[in-house]
């Protein structure tokens, strides 16, 4: 009795077939590239970003490829010399390392031309000794240069002192030590009209200088001051 046809057995691959017979096609995996069966090219993978190497900025803690050694006395090895036709140039000596990098930085900072001499020194156009010393200090590429010389080359900005107000000046006068009898003589020289025009802070300053109480409102202070004037 036959219940049904048995499933056909898998046919072996034809003779002479290679591994390409088992490789996925572009139709099965369009992301691999090429064209699909309908003739439309498939979308290929494109990176969304690229890695870009950014070198560390000079003068911000990065290790420089050069340094400048100071003189025996701890000064800057920077001098101003004359060349042909009376032209002045600024010469930097004792440069160790990549001189081209230092020259490039100087030209960019100072906006002038320059060359590297055969003896290894660097020469920039013009009389620019203060500017060169300041640049070397800011780049932190100096060795054996005294801290005093560095501070003179690139001084830090000091905080601007605040000017005292009128009240501060008056209080300073009131707190200043005076000779015996001085405050009384000063109050006695004040006229009644001038005392009435005074502000409470001024009244308090005169009263405090005289050793009197400064408590109360304006009327009380004025009455106390007028009492001393009379």
mmCIF file of C-alpha atoms in Angstrom, residues 12 42 45 85 99 123 125 139 149 152 188 201 211 215:
data_model
loop_
_atom_site.group_PDB
_atom_site.id
_atom_site.type_symbol
_atom_site.label_atom_id
_atom_site.label_comp_id
_atom_site.label_asym_id
_atom_site.label_seq_id
_atom_site.Cartn_x
_atom_site.Cartn_y
_atom_site.Cartn_z
ATOM 1 C CA UNK A 12 24.487 16.502 -5.879
ATOM 2 C CA UNK A 42 22.484 48.586 -4.381
ATOM 3 C CA UNK A 45 28.369 51.176 3.004
ATOM 4 C CA UNK A 85 73.578 98.607 4.457
ATOM 5 C CA UNK A 99 65.470 74.946 14.291
ATOM 6 C CA UNK A 123 68.212 85.300 12.440
ATOM 7 C CA UNK A 125 64.643 90.688 10.360
ATOM 8 C CA UNK A 139 56.675 78.874 24.549
ATOM 9 C CA UNK A 149 64.901 87.383 33.279
ATOM 10 C CA UNK A 152 61.083 90.832 32.859
ATOM 11 C CA UNK A 188 35.207 124.635 66.021
ATOM 12 C CA UNK A 201 28.670 109.994 57.097
ATOM 13 C CA UNK A 211 35.556 111.178 70.584
ATOM 14 C CA UNK A 215 24.680 106.822 67.151
#
